[in-house]
mmCIF file of C-alpha atoms and ligand atoms in Angstrom:
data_model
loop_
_atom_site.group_PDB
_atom_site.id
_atom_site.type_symbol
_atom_site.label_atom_id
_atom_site.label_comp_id
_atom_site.label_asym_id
_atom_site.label_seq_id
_atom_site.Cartn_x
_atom_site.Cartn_y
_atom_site.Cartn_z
ATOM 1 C CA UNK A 12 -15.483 14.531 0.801
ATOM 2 C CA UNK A 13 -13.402 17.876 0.727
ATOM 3 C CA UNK A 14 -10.844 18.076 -1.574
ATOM 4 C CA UNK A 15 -6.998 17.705 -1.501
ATOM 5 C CA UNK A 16 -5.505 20.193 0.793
ATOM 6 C CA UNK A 17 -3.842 23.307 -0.926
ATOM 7 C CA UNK A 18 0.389 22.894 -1.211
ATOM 8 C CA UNK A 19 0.312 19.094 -0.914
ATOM 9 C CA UNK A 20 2.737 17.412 -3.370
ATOM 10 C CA UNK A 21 2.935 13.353 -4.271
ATOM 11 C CA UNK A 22 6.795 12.389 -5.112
ATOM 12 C CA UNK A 23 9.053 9.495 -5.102
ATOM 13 C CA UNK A 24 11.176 8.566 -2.429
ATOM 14 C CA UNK A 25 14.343 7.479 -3.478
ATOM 15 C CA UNK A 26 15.337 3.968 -1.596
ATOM 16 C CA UNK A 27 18.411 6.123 0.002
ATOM 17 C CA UNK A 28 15.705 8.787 1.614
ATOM 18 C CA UNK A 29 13.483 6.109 2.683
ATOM 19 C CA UNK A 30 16.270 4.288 4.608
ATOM 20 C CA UNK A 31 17.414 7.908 6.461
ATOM 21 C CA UNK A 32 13.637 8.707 6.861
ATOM 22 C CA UNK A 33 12.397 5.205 8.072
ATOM 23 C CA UNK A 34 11.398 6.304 11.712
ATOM 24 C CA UNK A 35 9.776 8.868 10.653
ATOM 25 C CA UNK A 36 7.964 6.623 7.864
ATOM 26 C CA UNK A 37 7.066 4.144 10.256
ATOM 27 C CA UNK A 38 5.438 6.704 12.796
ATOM 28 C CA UNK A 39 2.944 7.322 9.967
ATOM 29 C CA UNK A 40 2.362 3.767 9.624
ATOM 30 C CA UNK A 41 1.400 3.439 13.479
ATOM 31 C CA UNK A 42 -0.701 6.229 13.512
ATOM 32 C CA UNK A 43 -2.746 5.502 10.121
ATOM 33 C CA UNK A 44 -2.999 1.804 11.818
ATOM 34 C CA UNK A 45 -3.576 2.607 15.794
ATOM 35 C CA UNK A 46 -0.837 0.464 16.357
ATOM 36 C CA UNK A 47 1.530 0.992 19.444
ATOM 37 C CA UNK A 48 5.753 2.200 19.042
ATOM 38 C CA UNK A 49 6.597 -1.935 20.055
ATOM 39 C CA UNK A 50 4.801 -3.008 16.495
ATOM 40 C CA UNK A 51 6.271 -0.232 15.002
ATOM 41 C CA UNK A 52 9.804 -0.573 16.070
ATOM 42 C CA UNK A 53 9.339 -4.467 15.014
ATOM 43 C CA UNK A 54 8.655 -3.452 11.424
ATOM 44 C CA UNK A 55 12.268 -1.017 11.208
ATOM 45 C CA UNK A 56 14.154 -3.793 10.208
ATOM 46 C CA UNK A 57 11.954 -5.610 7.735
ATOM 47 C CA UNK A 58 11.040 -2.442 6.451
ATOM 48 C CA UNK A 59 14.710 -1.457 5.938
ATOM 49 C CA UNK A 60 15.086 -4.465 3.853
ATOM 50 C CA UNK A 61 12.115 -4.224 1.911
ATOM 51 C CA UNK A 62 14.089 -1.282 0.266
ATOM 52 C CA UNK A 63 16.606 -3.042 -1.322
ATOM 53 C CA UNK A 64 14.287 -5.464 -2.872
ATOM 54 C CA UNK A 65 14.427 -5.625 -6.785
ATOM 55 C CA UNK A 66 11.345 -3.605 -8.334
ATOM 56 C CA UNK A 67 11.229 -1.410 -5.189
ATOM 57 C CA UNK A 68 9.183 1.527 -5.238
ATOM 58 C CA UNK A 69 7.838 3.989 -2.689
ATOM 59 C CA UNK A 70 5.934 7.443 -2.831
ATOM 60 C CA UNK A 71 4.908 10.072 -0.361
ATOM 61 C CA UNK A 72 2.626 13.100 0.448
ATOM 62 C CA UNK A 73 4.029 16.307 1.820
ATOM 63 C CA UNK A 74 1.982 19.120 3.129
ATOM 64 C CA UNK A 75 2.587 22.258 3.966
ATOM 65 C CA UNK A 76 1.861 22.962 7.462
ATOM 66 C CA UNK A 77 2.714 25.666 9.839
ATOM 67 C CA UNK A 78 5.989 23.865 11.194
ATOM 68 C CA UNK A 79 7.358 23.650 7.109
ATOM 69 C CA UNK A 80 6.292 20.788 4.832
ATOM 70 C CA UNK A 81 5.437 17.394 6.113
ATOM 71 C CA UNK A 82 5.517 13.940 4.872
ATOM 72 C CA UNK A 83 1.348 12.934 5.710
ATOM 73 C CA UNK A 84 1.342 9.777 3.724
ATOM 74 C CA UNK A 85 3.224 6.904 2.059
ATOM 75 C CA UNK A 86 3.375 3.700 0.143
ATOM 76 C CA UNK A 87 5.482 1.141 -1.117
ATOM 77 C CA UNK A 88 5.558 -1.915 -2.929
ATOM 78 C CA UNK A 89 8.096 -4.229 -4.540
ATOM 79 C CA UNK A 90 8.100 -7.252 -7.097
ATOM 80 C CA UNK A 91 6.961 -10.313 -5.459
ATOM 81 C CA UNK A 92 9.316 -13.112 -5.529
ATOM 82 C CA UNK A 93 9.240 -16.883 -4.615
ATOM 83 C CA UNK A 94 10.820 -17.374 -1.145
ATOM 84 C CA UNK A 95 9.758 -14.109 0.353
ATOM 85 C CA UNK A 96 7.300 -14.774 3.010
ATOM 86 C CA UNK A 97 4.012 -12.687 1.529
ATOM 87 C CA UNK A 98 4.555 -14.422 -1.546
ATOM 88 C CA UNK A 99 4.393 -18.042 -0.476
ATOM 89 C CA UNK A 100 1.718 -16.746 2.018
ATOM 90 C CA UNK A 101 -0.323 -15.579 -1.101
ATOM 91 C CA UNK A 102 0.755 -18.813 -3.153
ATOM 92 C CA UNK A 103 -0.505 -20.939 -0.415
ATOM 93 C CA UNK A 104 -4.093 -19.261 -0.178
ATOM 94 C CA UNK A 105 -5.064 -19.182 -3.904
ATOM 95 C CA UNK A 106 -5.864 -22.046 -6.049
ATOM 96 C CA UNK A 107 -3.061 -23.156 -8.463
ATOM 97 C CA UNK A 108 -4.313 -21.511 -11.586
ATOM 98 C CA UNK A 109 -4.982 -17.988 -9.882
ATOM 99 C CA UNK A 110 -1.671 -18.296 -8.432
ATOM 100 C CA UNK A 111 -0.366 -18.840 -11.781
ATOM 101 C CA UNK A 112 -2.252 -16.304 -13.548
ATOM 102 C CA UNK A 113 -1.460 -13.219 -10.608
ATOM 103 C CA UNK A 114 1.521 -14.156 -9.032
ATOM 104 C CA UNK A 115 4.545 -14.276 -11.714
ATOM 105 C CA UNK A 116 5.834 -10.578 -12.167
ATOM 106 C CA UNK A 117 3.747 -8.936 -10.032
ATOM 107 C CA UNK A 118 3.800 -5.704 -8.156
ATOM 108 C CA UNK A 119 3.309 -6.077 -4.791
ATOM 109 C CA UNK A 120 1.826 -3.024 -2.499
ATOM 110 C CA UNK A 121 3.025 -3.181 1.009
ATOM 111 C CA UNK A 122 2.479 -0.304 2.988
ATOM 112 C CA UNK A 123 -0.328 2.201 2.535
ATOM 113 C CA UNK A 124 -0.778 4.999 5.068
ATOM 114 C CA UNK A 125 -1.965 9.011 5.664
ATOM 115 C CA UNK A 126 -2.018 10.587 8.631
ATOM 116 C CA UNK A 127 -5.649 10.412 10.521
ATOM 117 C CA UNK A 128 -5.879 14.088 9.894
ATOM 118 C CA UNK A 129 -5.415 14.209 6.269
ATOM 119 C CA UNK A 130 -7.025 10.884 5.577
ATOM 120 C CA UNK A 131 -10.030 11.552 3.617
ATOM 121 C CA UNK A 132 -8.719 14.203 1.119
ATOM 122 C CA UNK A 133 -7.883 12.373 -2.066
ATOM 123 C CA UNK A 134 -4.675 11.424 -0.824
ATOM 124 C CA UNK A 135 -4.470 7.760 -0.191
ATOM 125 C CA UNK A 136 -5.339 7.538 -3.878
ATOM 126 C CA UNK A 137 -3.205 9.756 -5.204
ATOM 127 C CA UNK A 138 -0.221 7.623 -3.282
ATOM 128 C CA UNK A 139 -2.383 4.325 -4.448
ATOM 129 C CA UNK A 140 -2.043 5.669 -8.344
ATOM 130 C CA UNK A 141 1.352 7.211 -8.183
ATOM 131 C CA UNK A 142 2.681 4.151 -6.542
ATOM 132 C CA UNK A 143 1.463 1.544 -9.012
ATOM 133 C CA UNK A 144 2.808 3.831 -12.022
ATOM 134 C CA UNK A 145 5.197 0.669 -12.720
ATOM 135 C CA UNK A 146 5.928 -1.673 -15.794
ATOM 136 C CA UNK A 147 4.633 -4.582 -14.011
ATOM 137 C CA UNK A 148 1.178 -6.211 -15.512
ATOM 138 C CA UNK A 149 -0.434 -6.486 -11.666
ATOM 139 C CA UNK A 150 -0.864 -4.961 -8.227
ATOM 140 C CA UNK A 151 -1.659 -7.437 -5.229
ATOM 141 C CA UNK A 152 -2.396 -6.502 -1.676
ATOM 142 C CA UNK A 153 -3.611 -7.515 1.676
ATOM 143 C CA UNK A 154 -5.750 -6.113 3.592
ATOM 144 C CA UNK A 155 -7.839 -6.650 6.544
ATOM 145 C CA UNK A 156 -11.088 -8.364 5.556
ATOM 146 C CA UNK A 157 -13.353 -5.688 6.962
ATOM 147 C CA UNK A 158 -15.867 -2.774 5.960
ATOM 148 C CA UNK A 159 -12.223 0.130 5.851
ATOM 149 C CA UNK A 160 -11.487 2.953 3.719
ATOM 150 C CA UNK A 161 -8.689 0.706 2.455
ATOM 151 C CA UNK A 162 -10.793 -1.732 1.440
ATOM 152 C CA UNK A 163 -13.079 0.877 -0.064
ATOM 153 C CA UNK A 164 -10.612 2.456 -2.478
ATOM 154 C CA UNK A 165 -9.351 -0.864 -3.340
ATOM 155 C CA UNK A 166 -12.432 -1.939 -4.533
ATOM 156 C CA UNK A 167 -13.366 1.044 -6.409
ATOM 157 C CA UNK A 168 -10.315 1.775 -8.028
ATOM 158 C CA UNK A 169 -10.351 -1.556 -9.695
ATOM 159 C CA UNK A 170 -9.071 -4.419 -7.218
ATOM 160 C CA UNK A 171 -10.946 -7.582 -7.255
ATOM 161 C CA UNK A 172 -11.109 -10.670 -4.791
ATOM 162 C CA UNK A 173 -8.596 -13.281 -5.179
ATOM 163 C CA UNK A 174 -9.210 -14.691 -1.632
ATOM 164 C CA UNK A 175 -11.231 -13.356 1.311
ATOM 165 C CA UNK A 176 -11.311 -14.867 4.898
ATOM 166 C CA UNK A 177 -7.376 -15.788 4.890
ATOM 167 C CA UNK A 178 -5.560 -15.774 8.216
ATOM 168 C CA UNK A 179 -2.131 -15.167 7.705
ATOM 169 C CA UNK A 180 0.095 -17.012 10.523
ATOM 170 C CA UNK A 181 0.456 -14.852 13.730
ATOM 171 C CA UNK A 182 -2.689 -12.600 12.689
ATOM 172 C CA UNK A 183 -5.656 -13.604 14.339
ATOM 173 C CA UNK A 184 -7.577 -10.738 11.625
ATOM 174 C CA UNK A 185 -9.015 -12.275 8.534
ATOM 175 C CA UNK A 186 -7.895 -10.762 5.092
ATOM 176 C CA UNK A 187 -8.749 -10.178 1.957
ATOM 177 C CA UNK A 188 -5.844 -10.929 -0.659
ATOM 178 C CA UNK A 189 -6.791 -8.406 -3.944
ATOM 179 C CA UNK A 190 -5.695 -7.865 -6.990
ATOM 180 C CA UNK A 191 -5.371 -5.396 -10.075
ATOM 181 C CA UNK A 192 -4.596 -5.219 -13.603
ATOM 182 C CA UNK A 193 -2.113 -2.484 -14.785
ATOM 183 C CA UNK A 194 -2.401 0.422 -15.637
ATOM 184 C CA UNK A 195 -5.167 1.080 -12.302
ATOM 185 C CA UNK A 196 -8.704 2.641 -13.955
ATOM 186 C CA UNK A 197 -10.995 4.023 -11.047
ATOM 187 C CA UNK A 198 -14.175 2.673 -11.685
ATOM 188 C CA UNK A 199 -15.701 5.964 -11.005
ATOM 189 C CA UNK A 200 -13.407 8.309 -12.611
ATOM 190 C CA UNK A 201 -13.098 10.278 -9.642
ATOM 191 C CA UNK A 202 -11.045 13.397 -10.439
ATOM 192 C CA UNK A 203 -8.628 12.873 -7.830
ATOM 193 C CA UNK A 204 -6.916 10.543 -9.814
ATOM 194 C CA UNK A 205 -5.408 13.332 -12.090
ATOM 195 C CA UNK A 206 -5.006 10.713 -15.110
ATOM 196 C CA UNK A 207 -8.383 9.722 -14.526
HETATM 197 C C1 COA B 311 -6.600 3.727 3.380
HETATM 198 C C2 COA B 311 -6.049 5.126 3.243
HETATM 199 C C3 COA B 311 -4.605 5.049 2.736
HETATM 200 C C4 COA B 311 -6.886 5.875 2.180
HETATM 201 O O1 COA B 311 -6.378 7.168 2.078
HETATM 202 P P1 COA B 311 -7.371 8.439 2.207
HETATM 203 O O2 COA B 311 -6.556 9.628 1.887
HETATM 204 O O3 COA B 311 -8.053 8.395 3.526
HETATM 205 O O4 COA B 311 -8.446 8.133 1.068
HETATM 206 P P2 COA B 311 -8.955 9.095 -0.101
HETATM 207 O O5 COA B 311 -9.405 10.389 0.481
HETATM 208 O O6 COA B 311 -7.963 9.128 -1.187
HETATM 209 O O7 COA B 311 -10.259 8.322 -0.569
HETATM 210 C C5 COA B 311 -10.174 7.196 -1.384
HETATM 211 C C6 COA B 311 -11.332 6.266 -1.123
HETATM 212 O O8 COA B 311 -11.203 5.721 0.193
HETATM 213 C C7 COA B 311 -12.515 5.547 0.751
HETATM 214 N N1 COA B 311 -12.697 6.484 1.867
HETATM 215 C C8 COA B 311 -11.897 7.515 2.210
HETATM 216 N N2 COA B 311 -12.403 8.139 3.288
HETATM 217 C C9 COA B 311 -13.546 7.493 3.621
HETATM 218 C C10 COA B 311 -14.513 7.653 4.662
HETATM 219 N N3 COA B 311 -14.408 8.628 5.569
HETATM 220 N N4 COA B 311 -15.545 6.786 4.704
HETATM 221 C C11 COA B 311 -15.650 5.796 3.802
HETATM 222 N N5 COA B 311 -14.780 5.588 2.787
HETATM 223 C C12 COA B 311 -13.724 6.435 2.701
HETATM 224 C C13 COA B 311 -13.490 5.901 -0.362
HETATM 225 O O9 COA B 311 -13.720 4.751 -1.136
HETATM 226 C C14 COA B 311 -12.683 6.914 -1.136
HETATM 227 O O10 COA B 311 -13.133 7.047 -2.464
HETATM 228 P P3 COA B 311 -14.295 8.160 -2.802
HETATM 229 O O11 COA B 311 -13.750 9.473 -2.354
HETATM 230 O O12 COA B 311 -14.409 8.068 -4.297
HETATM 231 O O13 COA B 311 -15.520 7.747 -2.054
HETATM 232 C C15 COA B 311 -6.109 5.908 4.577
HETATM 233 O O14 COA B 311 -7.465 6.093 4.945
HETATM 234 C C16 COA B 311 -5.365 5.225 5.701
HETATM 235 O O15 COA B 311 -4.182 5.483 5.870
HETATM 236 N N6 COA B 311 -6.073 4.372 6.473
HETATM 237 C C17 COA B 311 -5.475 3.735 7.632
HETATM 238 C C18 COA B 311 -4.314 2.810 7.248
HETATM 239 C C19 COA B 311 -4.752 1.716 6.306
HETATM 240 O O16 COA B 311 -5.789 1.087 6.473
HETATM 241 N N7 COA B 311 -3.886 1.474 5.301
HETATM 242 C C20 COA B 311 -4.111 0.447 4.332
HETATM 243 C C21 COA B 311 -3.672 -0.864 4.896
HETATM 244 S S1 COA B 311 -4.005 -2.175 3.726
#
């Protein structure tokens, strides 16, 4: 693996920005996932109100490229509450007394996406660290229950299995549902983690 592009920064994004920026968000989202502009333009609105959710967080990646600097990557997360539907999703696929032990107060990371073209470089967990720099005691996730990158830095960085095989309603992909203790340790202290 090469390593992190020259000029590329990790920041916050301010809820504010990420509501004026959220097409332009999202476009990363379907290219990262191969998914077409109807699936993306179905996720504006829940998106939009993922940002005003208490404990919301989001980071990006901007490169420079020949056209100026360019967000190439992004994540968010917020605190997982009952009655929001990933929650009670998650509730509903662990037994009671990993529910009980992962669920309350926990961080939740939603979206995590770089560009095809800069994927590769040490920034996915750059975003993955920056983003889970919160005072919460967890990080949960879904992903798709398959051989990914995703599922690859997950793993090494620290998540474990709290269910695999899970079909979430209107997803005929299995998932994985993982979780991590906080503060995030890379297993392998790989150097792009710069607090590694
Ligand atoms: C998942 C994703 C965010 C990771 O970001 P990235 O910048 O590509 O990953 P990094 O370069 O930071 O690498 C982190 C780890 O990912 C895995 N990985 C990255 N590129 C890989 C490749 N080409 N082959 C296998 N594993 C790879 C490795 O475990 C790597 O750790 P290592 O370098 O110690 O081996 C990015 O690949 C992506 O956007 N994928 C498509 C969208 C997606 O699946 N999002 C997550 C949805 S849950």
């Amino acid at each position: 693996m090469t390593g992190t592009r020259p000029a590329t920064r990790i920041v916050e994004l301010p809820p504010p920005w990420m509501r004026e920026h959220m097409h332009e968000v999202l476009a990363i989202y379907g290219l990262a996932m191969g998914y077409d502009s109807g699936i993306v333009a179905g996720r504006y609105g829940y998106a939009i109100q993922h940002t005003e959710r208490p404990g919301f967080r989001a980071v990006g990646a901007f490169a420079q490229t020949t056209a100026g600097e360019r967000l190439v990557g992004f994540g968010y997360g917020y605190l997982v509450a009952p009655g929001q539907w990933w929650h009670d999703q998650v509730r509903a696929a662990l037994d009671r007394r990993t529910a009980k032990k992962w669920l309350p107060g926990a961080f939740e990371v939603c979206e995590l996406h770089v560009l095809p073209d800069h994927q590769s470089q040490g920034l996915g967990r750059q975003l993955l660290h920056a983003l889970v720099e919160v005072p919460h005691p967890v990080a949960l996730l879904s992903t798709p229950d398959t051989d990914t990158k995703a599922f690859r830095l997950y793993q090494a960085d620290g998540f474990v299995d709290l269910a695999r095989n899970y079909h979430f309603p209107g997803d005929s992909r299995p998932f994985a549902i993982l979780g991590a203790r906080l503060p995030l340790h890379p297993r392998d202290g790989s150097p792009a983690n710069p607090r590694a």
